[in-house]
Short mmCIF file of C-alpha atoms in Angstrom, two decimals:
data_model
loop_
_atom_site.label_atom_id
_atom_site.label_comp_id
_atom_site.label_asym_id
_atom_site.label_seq_id
_atom_site.Cartn_x
_atom_site.Cartn_y
_atom_site.Cartn_z
CA MET A 1 -20.52 -111.92 -2.02
CA SER A 2 -24.04 -112.19 -2.74
CA ARG A 3 -25.44 -108.72 -4.52
CA PHE A 4 -28.73 -109.31 -1.91
CA SER A 5 -26.12 -108.32 1.23
CA GLN A 6 -25.31 -104.77 -0.58
CA PRO A 7 -28.17 -102.01 -0.65
CA ASP A 8 -28.83 -101.38 -3.86
CA PRO A 9 -31.92 -99.15 -5.17
CA GLU A 10 -32.25 -100.92 -7.94
CA LEU A 11 -33.10 -103.84 -6.62
CA ASN A 12 -34.98 -102.54 -4.11
CA HIS A 13 -37.28 -101.17 -6.76
CA ARG A 14 -37.22 -104.37 -8.28
CA LEU A 15 -38.40 -106.13 -4.89
CA SER A 16 -41.18 -103.54 -4.06
CA ARG A 17 -42.73 -105.04 -7.07
CA ARG A 18 -43.26 -108.67 -5.86
CA GLY A 19 -46.95 -107.91 -3.92
CA MET A 20 -48.07 -105.85 -6.80
CA LEU A 21 -52.19 -105.81 -6.74
CA GLY A 22 -52.00 -108.46 -3.79
CA VAL A 23 -49.82 -111.33 -6.18
CA ALA A 24 -46.50 -112.49 -3.61
CA ALA A 25 -43.59 -111.83 -5.56
CA GLY A 26 -44.05 -110.38 -9.18
CA ALA A 27 -41.91 -108.21 -10.93
CA THR A 28 -40.46 -105.15 -12.18
CA ALA A 29 -39.32 -103.50 -14.03
CA ALA A 30 -33.70 -97.21 -25.29
CA ALA A 31 -33.31 -96.65 -28.89
CA LEU A 32 -35.65 -94.99 -32.05
CA LEU A 33 -38.70 -92.46 -33.45
CA GLY A 34 -41.62 -91.46 -35.82
CA VAL A 35 -45.49 -90.24 -37.33
CA ALA A 36 -49.44 -91.04 -37.38
CA ALA A 37 -51.32 -92.17 -34.58
CA PRO A 38 -53.28 -95.83 -34.63
CA ALA A 39 -56.66 -95.61 -36.50
CA ASN A 40 -58.83 -96.22 -33.55
CA ALA A 41 -56.90 -93.98 -31.52
CA ALA A 42 -56.77 -91.26 -33.83
CA THR A 43 -60.77 -91.22 -34.40
CA ASN A 44 -61.83 -91.19 -30.63
CA GLY A 45 -59.25 -88.39 -29.81
CA SER A 46 -57.74 -90.18 -27.16
CA ALA A 47 -54.52 -89.95 -29.00
CA THR A 48 -52.29 -87.17 -29.07
CA SER A 49 -49.41 -86.61 -31.47
CA ALA A 50 -45.86 -87.35 -30.71
CA THR A 51 -44.12 -84.81 -28.47
CA THR A 52 -40.43 -85.38 -30.02
CA SER A 53 -39.08 -85.06 -33.21
CA GLY A 54 -38.98 -88.02 -34.90
CA THR A 55 -38.47 -89.43 -38.60
CA LYS A 56 -42.02 -88.45 -39.74
CA GLY A 57 -43.11 -88.97 -43.83
CA ARG A 58 -44.91 -91.38 -45.70
CA GLY A 59 -42.16 -94.53 -44.98
CA ARG A 60 -43.35 -97.60 -43.54
CA PRO A 61 -44.60 -97.39 -40.06
CA VAL A 62 -41.41 -98.47 -37.67
CA LEU A 63 -44.08 -100.21 -35.30
CA PRO A 64 -45.13 -103.67 -36.59
CA PRO A 65 -48.89 -104.27 -36.95
CA GLY A 66 -50.52 -105.84 -34.19
CA ARG A 67 -47.45 -105.62 -31.51
CA LEU A 68 -47.58 -103.25 -29.90
CA GLY A 69 -48.29 -103.62 -25.98
CA ILE A 70 -48.13 -102.55 -22.41
CA GLN A 71 -46.28 -103.53 -19.18
CA LEU A 72 -49.69 -103.39 -16.56
CA TYR A 73 -47.31 -102.70 -13.81
CA SER A 74 -47.12 -98.94 -15.45
CA LEU A 75 -50.61 -98.66 -14.48
CA ARG A 76 -50.97 -100.35 -10.88
CA ASP A 77 -52.57 -97.40 -9.96
CA LYS A 78 -55.52 -97.85 -12.01
CA VAL A 79 -55.54 -101.36 -11.79
CA SER A 80 -56.14 -101.22 -8.46
CA THR A 81 -58.89 -98.60 -8.00
CA LEU A 82 -60.97 -99.10 -10.87
CA GLY A 83 -60.24 -103.10 -11.73
CA PHE A 84 -59.40 -104.35 -15.12
CA GLY A 85 -61.76 -103.59 -16.60
CA PRO A 86 -61.92 -99.63 -17.25
CA VAL A 87 -58.04 -100.11 -17.97
CA PHE A 88 -58.35 -102.63 -20.70
CA ALA A 89 -61.03 -99.90 -22.16
CA GLU A 90 -58.62 -97.00 -22.05
CA LEU A 91 -55.83 -99.13 -24.07
CA GLU A 92 -58.33 -100.44 -26.73
CA ARG A 93 -59.28 -96.74 -27.25
CA TYR A 94 -55.08 -95.71 -27.33
CA GLY A 95 -54.48 -98.16 -29.91
CA TYR A 96 -52.70 -100.88 -27.94
CA ASP A 97 -52.99 -104.40 -29.12
CA GLU A 98 -51.03 -106.32 -26.10
CA VAL A 99 -50.91 -106.59 -22.14
CA GLU A 100 -48.23 -108.13 -20.29
CA PHE A 101 -49.43 -109.24 -16.26
CA ALA A 102 -47.39 -108.19 -13.10
CA GLY A 103 -49.73 -109.72 -10.99
CA TYR A 104 -53.69 -111.41 -11.57
CA THR A 105 -55.64 -109.52 -8.55
CA GLN A 106 -57.27 -106.51 -8.85
CA GLY A 107 -57.75 -103.87 -5.90
CA SER A 108 -61.17 -102.02 -5.26
CA ALA A 109 -62.87 -103.63 -7.80
CA GLY A 110 -63.26 -106.93 -6.39
CA PRO A 111 -61.81 -110.20 -7.14
CA ILE A 112 -61.71 -111.91 -10.37
CA THR A 113 -61.13 -115.24 -11.89
CA LEU A 114 -58.69 -116.09 -14.36
CA ALA A 115 -60.84 -117.14 -16.84
CA GLN A 116 -62.77 -113.31 -16.55
CA LEU A 117 -59.61 -111.73 -16.87
CA LYS A 118 -58.92 -113.54 -20.30
CA ARG A 119 -61.89 -113.16 -21.20
CA LEU A 120 -62.07 -109.20 -20.66
CA ALA A 121 -58.58 -108.64 -22.33
CA ARG A 122 -60.02 -110.69 -25.75
CA ASN A 123 -63.10 -108.74 -25.30
CA HIS A 124 -61.31 -105.11 -26.01
CA GLY A 125 -59.22 -106.24 -27.95
CA LEU A 126 -55.96 -107.46 -26.26
CA ASN A 127 -53.95 -110.60 -26.21
CA PRO A 128 -52.49 -111.15 -22.95
CA ILE A 129 -48.83 -111.60 -24.09
CA GLY A 130 -46.71 -112.53 -21.26
CA SER A 131 -46.42 -112.17 -17.37
CA HIS A 132 -43.69 -111.29 -14.77
CA VAL A 133 -43.43 -113.77 -12.20
CA GLY A 134 -40.53 -113.89 -9.18
CA TYR A 135 -38.03 -116.20 -9.89
CA TYR A 136 -37.53 -117.39 -5.69
CA SER A 137 -38.26 -116.81 -2.29
CA ASP A 138 -37.30 -117.95 1.03
CA ASP A 139 -41.03 -119.08 1.64
CA PRO A 140 -41.61 -122.12 0.44
CA ASN A 141 -45.21 -120.88 -0.69
CA ALA A 142 -44.07 -118.24 -2.32
CA TYR A 143 -45.77 -117.63 -5.92
CA THR A 144 -42.26 -117.92 -7.62
CA PHE A 145 -40.98 -120.09 -10.27
CA ALA A 146 -38.57 -121.92 -7.93
CA GLN A 147 -41.37 -122.48 -4.79
CA ASN A 148 -44.24 -122.86 -7.02
CA LEU A 149 -43.40 -124.03 -10.59
CA THR A 150 -46.44 -125.84 -11.69
CA LYS A 151 -48.94 -123.10 -9.95
CA VAL A 152 -47.28 -120.57 -12.00
CA LEU A 153 -47.72 -122.68 -15.22
CA ASP A 154 -51.05 -123.32 -14.78
CA ASP A 155 -51.96 -119.95 -14.28
CA ALA A 156 -50.02 -119.00 -17.43
CA GLN A 157 -51.74 -121.35 -19.38
CA ALA A 158 -55.47 -120.84 -18.30
CA LEU A 159 -54.78 -117.39 -19.73
CA GLY A 160 -53.76 -118.36 -22.92
CA LEU A 161 -50.06 -116.74 -22.50
CA LYS A 162 -47.19 -117.57 -24.71
CA HIS A 163 -44.66 -116.21 -22.85
CA ILE A 164 -44.05 -116.35 -18.92
CA GLY A 165 -40.87 -115.02 -17.09
CA THR A 166 -39.52 -113.06 -14.41
CA ALA A 167 -37.62 -109.38 -13.88
CA SER A 168 -35.94 -110.92 -11.20
CA GLY A 169 -31.82 -110.60 -11.87
CA PRO A 170 -30.09 -114.28 -11.81
CA PHE A 171 -28.82 -113.22 -8.48
CA ARG A 172 -30.12 -116.30 -7.02
CA TYR A 173 -26.81 -117.69 -5.56
CA GLY A 174 -24.85 -114.64 -5.88
CA SER A 175 -22.37 -112.59 -8.41
CA THR A 176 -19.52 -115.19 -9.16
CA VAL A 177 -19.44 -116.97 -12.72
CA ASP A 178 -20.57 -120.06 -10.79
CA ALA A 179 -23.14 -118.72 -9.09
CA TRP A 180 -24.59 -117.33 -12.64
CA LYS A 181 -23.87 -121.31 -14.11
CA ARG A 182 -25.98 -122.17 -11.38
CA ALA A 183 -28.93 -119.71 -11.88
CA ALA A 184 -29.01 -120.85 -15.82
CA GLU A 185 -29.54 -124.64 -14.47
CA ASP A 186 -32.40 -122.97 -13.08
CA PHE A 187 -33.64 -121.19 -15.97
CA ASN A 188 -32.82 -124.06 -18.00
CA THR A 189 -34.94 -125.93 -16.06
CA TYR A 190 -38.19 -123.49 -15.84
CA GLY A 191 -37.52 -123.19 -19.72
CA ALA A 192 -38.13 -126.76 -20.53
CA ALA A 193 -41.24 -126.88 -18.16
CA ALA A 194 -42.75 -123.75 -20.37
CA ARG A 195 -42.01 -125.20 -23.65
CA ALA A 196 -43.71 -128.59 -22.75
CA ARG A 197 -46.64 -126.37 -22.24
CA GLY A 198 -46.37 -124.43 -25.44
CA MET A 199 -44.84 -121.28 -23.62
CA LYS A 200 -41.81 -119.69 -24.10
CA PHE A 201 -39.65 -118.62 -20.57
CA TYR A 202 -37.93 -115.65 -20.46
CA GLN A 203 -35.70 -113.23 -18.02
CA HIS A 204 -36.56 -109.39 -18.58
CA ASN A 205 -33.19 -107.68 -17.19
CA HIS A 206 -31.88 -104.29 -15.38
CA SER A 207 -28.93 -102.97 -15.31
CA GLU A 208 -27.15 -104.77 -13.06
CA GLU A 209 -26.97 -107.85 -15.10
CA PHE A 210 -24.76 -105.62 -17.72
CA SER A 211 -21.89 -106.06 -14.64
CA PHE A 212 -19.31 -108.07 -14.09
CA ALA A 213 -18.59 -111.38 -12.73
CA THR A 214 -17.07 -110.91 -8.83
CA ASP A 215 -14.37 -113.55 -9.19
CA ASN A 216 -13.56 -112.64 -12.88
CA PRO A 217 -14.10 -109.11 -13.16
CA LYS A 218 -13.44 -110.05 -17.24
CA VAL A 219 -16.66 -111.43 -17.32
CA ARG A 220 -19.61 -110.16 -18.14
CA LEU A 221 -22.82 -111.55 -15.94
CA TYR A 222 -25.34 -111.00 -18.73
CA ASP A 223 -22.71 -112.79 -20.75
CA ILE A 224 -22.57 -116.01 -18.87
CA LEU A 225 -26.44 -115.88 -19.04
CA LEU A 226 -26.24 -115.98 -22.81
CA LYS A 227 -23.95 -119.02 -22.95
CA GLU A 228 -24.81 -120.76 -20.17
CA THR A 229 -28.85 -121.39 -20.95
CA ASP A 230 -30.08 -122.98 -23.80
CA PRO A 231 -31.41 -120.70 -26.37
CA ASP A 232 -34.65 -123.06 -27.15
CA LEU A 233 -35.52 -122.89 -23.53
CA VAL A 234 -34.63 -119.38 -22.22
CA HIS A 235 -35.63 -116.16 -24.27
CA LEU A 236 -35.27 -112.58 -22.88
CA GLU A 237 -36.84 -109.55 -22.81
CA MET A 238 -34.94 -106.56 -23.55
CA ASP A 239 -36.19 -103.57 -21.08
CA ILE A 240 -33.76 -100.90 -23.53
CA TYR A 241 -34.08 -98.34 -21.17
CA TRP A 242 -32.07 -100.42 -18.38
CA ALA A 243 -29.75 -102.08 -20.62
CA TYR A 244 -28.67 -98.67 -21.78
CA VAL A 245 -28.35 -97.52 -18.06
CA GLY A 246 -26.05 -100.88 -17.83
CA GLN A 247 -24.46 -99.23 -21.03
CA PHE A 248 -23.47 -96.16 -18.88
CA ARG A 249 -22.65 -97.96 -15.51
CA PHE A 250 -20.91 -100.91 -17.05
CA SER A 251 -18.67 -99.64 -19.95
CA LYS A 252 -15.56 -99.70 -18.42
CA ARG A 253 -14.28 -102.99 -16.03
CA PRO A 254 -13.95 -102.50 -12.24
CA ASP A 255 -10.34 -101.85 -12.75
CA GLY A 256 -11.13 -98.51 -15.23
CA THR A 257 -10.17 -100.09 -18.01
CA PRO A 258 -12.80 -100.24 -21.32
CA ALA A 259 -15.34 -102.48 -22.28
CA PRO A 260 -17.95 -101.15 -24.54
CA PHE A 261 -20.89 -102.67 -26.13
CA GLU A 262 -24.05 -101.84 -27.52
CA PRO A 263 -27.59 -103.38 -26.17
CA LEU A 264 -28.84 -103.72 -29.70
CA ASP A 265 -26.09 -105.44 -31.01
CA TYR A 266 -26.90 -108.28 -28.29
CA VAL A 267 -30.42 -108.73 -30.23
CA LEU A 268 -28.85 -108.59 -33.86
CA ARG A 269 -26.43 -111.23 -33.10
CA GLN A 270 -29.44 -113.69 -31.99
CA PRO A 271 -33.05 -111.98 -32.45
CA ASP A 272 -35.13 -115.40 -31.97
CA ARG A 273 -33.99 -114.90 -28.34
CA TYR A 274 -35.57 -111.91 -28.02
CA PRO A 275 -39.63 -111.96 -28.44
CA LEU A 276 -40.38 -108.90 -25.99
CA PHE A 277 -39.08 -105.99 -25.37
CA HIS A 278 -39.70 -103.08 -22.69
CA VAL A 279 -40.21 -99.89 -24.49
CA LYS A 280 -39.50 -97.45 -21.84
CA ASP A 281 -37.24 -93.88 -22.49
CA GLY A 282 -34.77 -91.71 -20.45
CA GLU A 283 -33.32 -88.14 -20.92
CA SER A 284 -29.78 -88.63 -20.70
CA ASP A 285 -28.51 -86.94 -17.38
CA PRO A 286 -24.46 -87.93 -16.60
CA SER A 287 -25.30 -86.89 -13.00
CA ASN A 288 -27.50 -89.06 -12.24
CA PRO A 289 -25.65 -92.44 -11.47
CA TYR A 290 -27.74 -94.40 -13.58
CA GLY A 291 -27.07 -92.23 -16.83
CA TYR A 292 -30.78 -91.43 -17.33
CA ASN A 293 -33.49 -89.94 -15.98
CA MET A 294 -36.69 -92.06 -16.80
CA THR A 295 -39.43 -90.19 -19.19
CA ASP A 296 -42.67 -91.09 -20.98
CA VAL A 297 -41.78 -92.83 -24.37
CA GLY A 298 -40.65 -90.31 -26.80
CA ASP A 299 -40.09 -87.61 -24.06
CA GLY A 300 -36.14 -88.99 -23.82
CA ASP A 301 -33.16 -89.40 -25.83
CA ILE A 302 -33.23 -93.27 -26.67
CA ASP A 303 -33.14 -93.63 -30.46
CA TYR A 304 -36.54 -95.60 -30.93
CA GLN A 305 -36.92 -95.24 -34.58
CA ARG A 306 -33.31 -96.82 -35.07
CA PHE A 307 -33.54 -99.76 -32.23
CA ILE A 308 -36.91 -100.66 -33.14
CA SER A 309 -36.06 -100.65 -37.27
CA ALA A 310 -33.02 -102.65 -36.96
CA VAL A 311 -34.43 -105.59 -35.28
CA THR A 312 -37.91 -105.29 -37.68
CA ARG A 313 -35.68 -105.61 -40.32
CA LEU A 314 -34.22 -108.68 -40.27
CA ARG A 315 -35.45 -110.87 -42.69
CA GLY A 316 -38.43 -113.19 -41.02
CA HIS A 317 -38.32 -110.62 -37.89
CA ARG A 318 -40.79 -107.88 -39.21
CA LEU A 319 -43.80 -109.74 -37.07
CA ALA A 320 -41.61 -111.73 -34.47
CA HIS A 321 -41.00 -109.98 -31.97
CA HIS A 322 -43.33 -107.76 -29.28
CA TRP A 323 -42.98 -104.33 -28.01
CA GLN A 324 -44.41 -103.47 -24.37
CA ALA A 325 -44.64 -99.76 -23.50
CA GLU A 326 -43.30 -98.90 -19.96
CA HIS A 327 -42.53 -96.58 -17.12
CA ASP A 328 -42.13 -97.73 -13.32
CA ASN A 329 -43.39 -94.43 -11.93
CA PRO A 330 -45.48 -92.56 -14.66
CA ALA A 331 -46.45 -88.99 -13.37
CA GLU A 332 -50.00 -90.10 -14.70
CA SER A 333 -50.47 -93.20 -16.49
CA PHE A 334 -53.22 -93.44 -18.54
CA THR A 335 -51.17 -90.26 -19.84
CA PHE A 336 -48.41 -92.21 -20.19
CA ALA A 337 -50.34 -94.90 -22.00
CA ARG A 338 -51.81 -92.61 -24.11
CA ARG A 339 -49.02 -90.40 -25.28
CA SER A 340 -46.72 -93.49 -25.77
CA SER A 341 -49.00 -95.39 -27.99
CA ALA A 342 -49.21 -92.09 -30.40
CA HIS A 343 -45.49 -91.56 -30.07
CA LEU A 344 -44.70 -95.16 -31.14
CA HIS A 345 -47.12 -95.44 -33.69
CA SER A 346 -45.84 -92.34 -35.10
CA LEU A 347 -42.51 -93.38 -36.51
CA ARG A 348 -41.62 -94.15 -39.61
CA GLU A 349 -38.75 -96.06 -41.65
CA LYS A 350 -36.56 -93.91 -43.23
CA CYS A 351 -37.07 -93.60 -46.97
#
């Protein structure tokens, strides 16, 4: 049976993002530590020191220069009321380098063209690195890869994006092995079209991707995605938080037999497939069915010093990846953005 016929709070969370800031069918939505705020954030007083203990000292910064971004879904309340300009100005002050979109329109600040949006980001020193768009819809006019691939790619190209992807899971045809093979074929098609324009297509995970095929519970769905998609055409954006939620939820098969996995191992085995990451944090809570309570980056238990260091220490991979801070529902979005930047910039390699 297709998972879309089953009640799922995570699915509902994802689908609610499709209308983000007036763009139909948009997107959604853990592990390392560190030391010193970025120069521009520290000098203007916007950044605060990290709030959790980390690896502090004189080692090399864990975070590669120029690679800290933020998923703008985390700031949707500010974008809808203030517009992109004031939001970009704050992100510049906090030391961000990149932004990932979850819609290209704003609310009360009035309409904005893609050319204006691109120029506005660059004027604040922010590189538009990617965007989330829906995978498919029953509406033939929906702004999704399946329904309007050319328009989706046209817009991404107009913004100068190097990556264009979806946060929708590959559940279009169900949760069987063959269903995911069909979805992989779709993704290969989108990847080929994106590559022809000089972009990379990517899929962003939630925890359900790490569950098991309904017709073969020995097979993890995420492994089908990796095997059946062309690595030159389909890339992955690992949401580190949701991957660790997946570890909590799906380290046993439906029959109870152990099936442990480590999210970091997926990346280390195929680092070229993961150009983008979502950096969100969670406080461990075994009483929560997802195993974690989402927090601001630095306030949780995900070891980002270990995770980011392991990836960036790979030969030739120091600058090969982009790290996007995110919180699905921050208590105060500017505070989240500021504190997350300060924490991630504070991380230092172990000497």
